[in-house]
Amino acid sequence: MYQGKQRIQDPQRWLNEVLGPGFERRETFHIEDYPRLQMKDFPGRAQHCSITGLTSVFMYYSNQGYDYLPKNEQTMFQRIMRLARWRGINLGQIGFFKGGTIPFFIGHLARVTWRFYGYLDGKAELHSFLQSGRRGEPEILMELDEGRPLLLSLSSGYYKRHTVTVWGYEVWERQKQNIPENNSNDAGESSTENRARVGDFVINATGIERRVMLVINDHWSPEKRYIDLYSLDPAYGGPFFQFCRITPPEQL
């Protein structure tokens, strides 16, 4: 089951409700210096989640010693917005239509931003997925482990047509549960049907079920929120999704 229109604020409660009890948190990683900027912090009625996300990432690198980048978040936001408008990447407000940013060009916009500020070796790559989110797990976790936040754009569910910034993850595990085939939940669905809606598990040789919860800034609230990475699977009702990795140049 994709998390659908539900917002995840408590991973353990979410896992208990969807998969049953027994999960324990085994790993936790957060990029502590990442600034959780909100869309409401910036001007304009148009949708600018992607611009806000990019602003938060570039402000993070500004605070990490990339001194050619602005130290003021409003300056950074306005510059990225102008670069997006000049290239037709952000459609802005047209009458009652709120165009927003075209997600397929987020990587290009990040590269343009690096170059505008003189970082010719700054990189950004966009990765799109039509299959399970587990296929993106190694690269996503590697980026986070290296201290590099990334942008995640989703096509449906609670974050439909929205871009969030991933700044950490939690790994939850439990011993494989043996649930009788004739069990059913309150909705009359059998346990096997419920598991099919949830998505197949990653189970290692010791019989451990594993779930990866991405820690996100949804740019609507400063609170820590989550996305179940394994639920990003079109086969189980999850969305098409893409993530943008933004890599700074090596510092001298």
PDB file of C-alpha atoms in Angstrom, residues 128-132 234 240-241:
ATOM      1  CA  SER A 128      13.438   8.900 -12.743  1.00  0.00           C
ATOM      2  CA  PHE A 129      11.764   5.669 -11.609  1.00  0.00           C
ATOM      3  CA  LEU A 130       8.838   3.759 -13.050  1.00  0.00           C
ATOM      4  CA  GLN A 131       9.619   0.766 -10.841  1.00  0.00           C
ATOM      5  CA  SER A 132      10.037   0.114  -7.138  1.00  0.00           C
ATOM      6  CA  PRO A 234       3.543   1.763  -9.227  1.00  0.00           C
ATOM      7  CA  PHE A 240       6.066   7.663 -10.576  1.00  0.00           C
ATOM      8  CA  PHE A 241       8.864   9.528  -8.828  1.00  0.00           C
TER       9      PHE A 241
END
